[in-house]
C-alpha positions as semicolon CSV with decimal commas, in nm:
position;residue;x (nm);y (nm);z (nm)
1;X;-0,920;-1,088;-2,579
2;X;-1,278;-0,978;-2,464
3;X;-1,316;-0,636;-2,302
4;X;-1,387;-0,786;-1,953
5;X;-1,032;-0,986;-1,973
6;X;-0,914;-0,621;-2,052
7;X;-1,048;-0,444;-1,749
8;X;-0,923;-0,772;-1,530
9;X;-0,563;-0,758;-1,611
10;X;-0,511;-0,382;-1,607
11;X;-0,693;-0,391;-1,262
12;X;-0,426;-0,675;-1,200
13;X;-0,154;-0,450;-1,336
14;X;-0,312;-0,165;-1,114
15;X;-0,318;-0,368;-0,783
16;X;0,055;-0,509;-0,889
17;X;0,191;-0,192;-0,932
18;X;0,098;-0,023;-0,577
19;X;0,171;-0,373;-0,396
20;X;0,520;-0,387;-0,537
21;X;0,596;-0,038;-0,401
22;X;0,467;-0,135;-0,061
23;X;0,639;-0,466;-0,036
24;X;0,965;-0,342;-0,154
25;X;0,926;-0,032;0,138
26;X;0,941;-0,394;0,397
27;X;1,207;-0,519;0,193
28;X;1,390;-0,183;0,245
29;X;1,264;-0,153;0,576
30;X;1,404;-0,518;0,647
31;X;1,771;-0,504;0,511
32;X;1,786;-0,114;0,606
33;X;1,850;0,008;0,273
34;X;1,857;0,332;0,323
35;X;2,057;0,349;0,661
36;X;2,353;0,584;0,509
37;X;2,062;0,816;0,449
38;X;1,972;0,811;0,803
39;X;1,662;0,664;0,753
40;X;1,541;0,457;1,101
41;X;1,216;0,275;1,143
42;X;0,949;0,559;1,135
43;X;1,060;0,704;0,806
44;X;0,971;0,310;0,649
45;X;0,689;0,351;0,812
46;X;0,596;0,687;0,710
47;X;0,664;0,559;0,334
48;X;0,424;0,286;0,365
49;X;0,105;0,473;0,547
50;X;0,163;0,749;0,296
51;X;0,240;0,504;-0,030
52;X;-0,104;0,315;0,073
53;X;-0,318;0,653;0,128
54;X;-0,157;0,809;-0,183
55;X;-0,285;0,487;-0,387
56;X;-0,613;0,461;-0,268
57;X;-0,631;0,867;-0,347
58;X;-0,481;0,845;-0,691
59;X;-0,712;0,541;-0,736
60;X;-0,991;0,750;-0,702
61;X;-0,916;0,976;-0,894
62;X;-0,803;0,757;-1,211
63;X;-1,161;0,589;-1,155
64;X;-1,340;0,864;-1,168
65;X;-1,173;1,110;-1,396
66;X;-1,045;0,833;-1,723
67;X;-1,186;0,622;-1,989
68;X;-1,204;0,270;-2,070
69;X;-0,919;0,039;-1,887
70;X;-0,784;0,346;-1,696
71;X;-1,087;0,297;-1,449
72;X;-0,969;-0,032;-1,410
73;X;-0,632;0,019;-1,304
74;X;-0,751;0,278;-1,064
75;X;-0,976;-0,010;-0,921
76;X;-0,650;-0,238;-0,902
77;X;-0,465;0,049;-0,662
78;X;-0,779;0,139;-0,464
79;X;-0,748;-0,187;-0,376
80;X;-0,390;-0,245;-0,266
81;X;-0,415;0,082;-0,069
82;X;-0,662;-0,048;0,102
83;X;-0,563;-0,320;0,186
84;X;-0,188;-0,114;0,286
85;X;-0,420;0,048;0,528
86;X;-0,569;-0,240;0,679
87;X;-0,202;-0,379;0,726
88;X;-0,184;-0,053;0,910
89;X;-0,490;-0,062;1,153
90;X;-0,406;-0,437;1,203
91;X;-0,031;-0,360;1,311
92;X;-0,157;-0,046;1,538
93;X;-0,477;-0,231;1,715
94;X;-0,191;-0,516;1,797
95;X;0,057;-0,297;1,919
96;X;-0,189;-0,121;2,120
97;X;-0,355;-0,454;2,244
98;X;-0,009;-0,566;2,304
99;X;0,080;-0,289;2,561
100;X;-0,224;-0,293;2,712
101;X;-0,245;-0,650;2,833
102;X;0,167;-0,713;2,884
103;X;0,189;-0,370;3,063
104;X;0,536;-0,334;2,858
C-alpha cells in the first residue's frame, strides 16, 4: 500500500466518520428517538448544524496541527461538514423561497 492509498482511505475514514454521525441525527430525527427525552424537531436540528460546524472546525484543526495521515482524516471531515452545511443553506434558502412565493 503506497502512501497516497494511505492518505485516500483515512480521508475516506475521516469523511465516513462525520457523515455517519449526521445521517444517524436524520435517522433519529426520523423515528424520534429521543422523544422520552423531550427532544422535538429543533433540538435534531440543532445537533446537525452544530455536528457539521464542529467537523469542519475539528477538521481544521487536525489538518493543520498533525502529521502524516492525521491531515488526511481532517481533510475527510472538513469535507462532510461542509457539505452538512450546504444541506443546511439548501434546506433554509427553500424554506425561505417556499414562504415567500406560497404566502404560507
Amino acid at each position: 500500500m503506497t502512501e497516497l492509498d494511505r492518505a485516500r482511505g483515512a480521508a475516506l475514514v475521516g469523511f465516513t466518520a462525520t457523515a455517519a454521525l449526521l445521517v444517524l441525527t436524520v435517522a433519529a430525527y426520523l423515528n424520534d428517538s429521543l422523544e422520552s427525552l423531550g427532544w422535538q424537531g429543533g433540538e435534531y436540528a440543532y445537533t446537525f448544524v452544530w455536528t457539521a460546524i464542529g467537523a469542519i472546525l475539528v477538521g481544521a484543526v487536525v489538518k493543520a496541527a498533525s502529521p502524516g495521515p492525521w491531515r488526511s482524516i481532517g481533510s475527510g471531515m472538513l469535507w462532510a461538514g461542509t457539505v452538512g452545511v450546504v444541506v443546511v443553506i439548501v434546506l433554509v434558502v427553500g424554506f425561505v423561497w417556499a414562504l415567500s412565493n406560497f404566502g404560507l
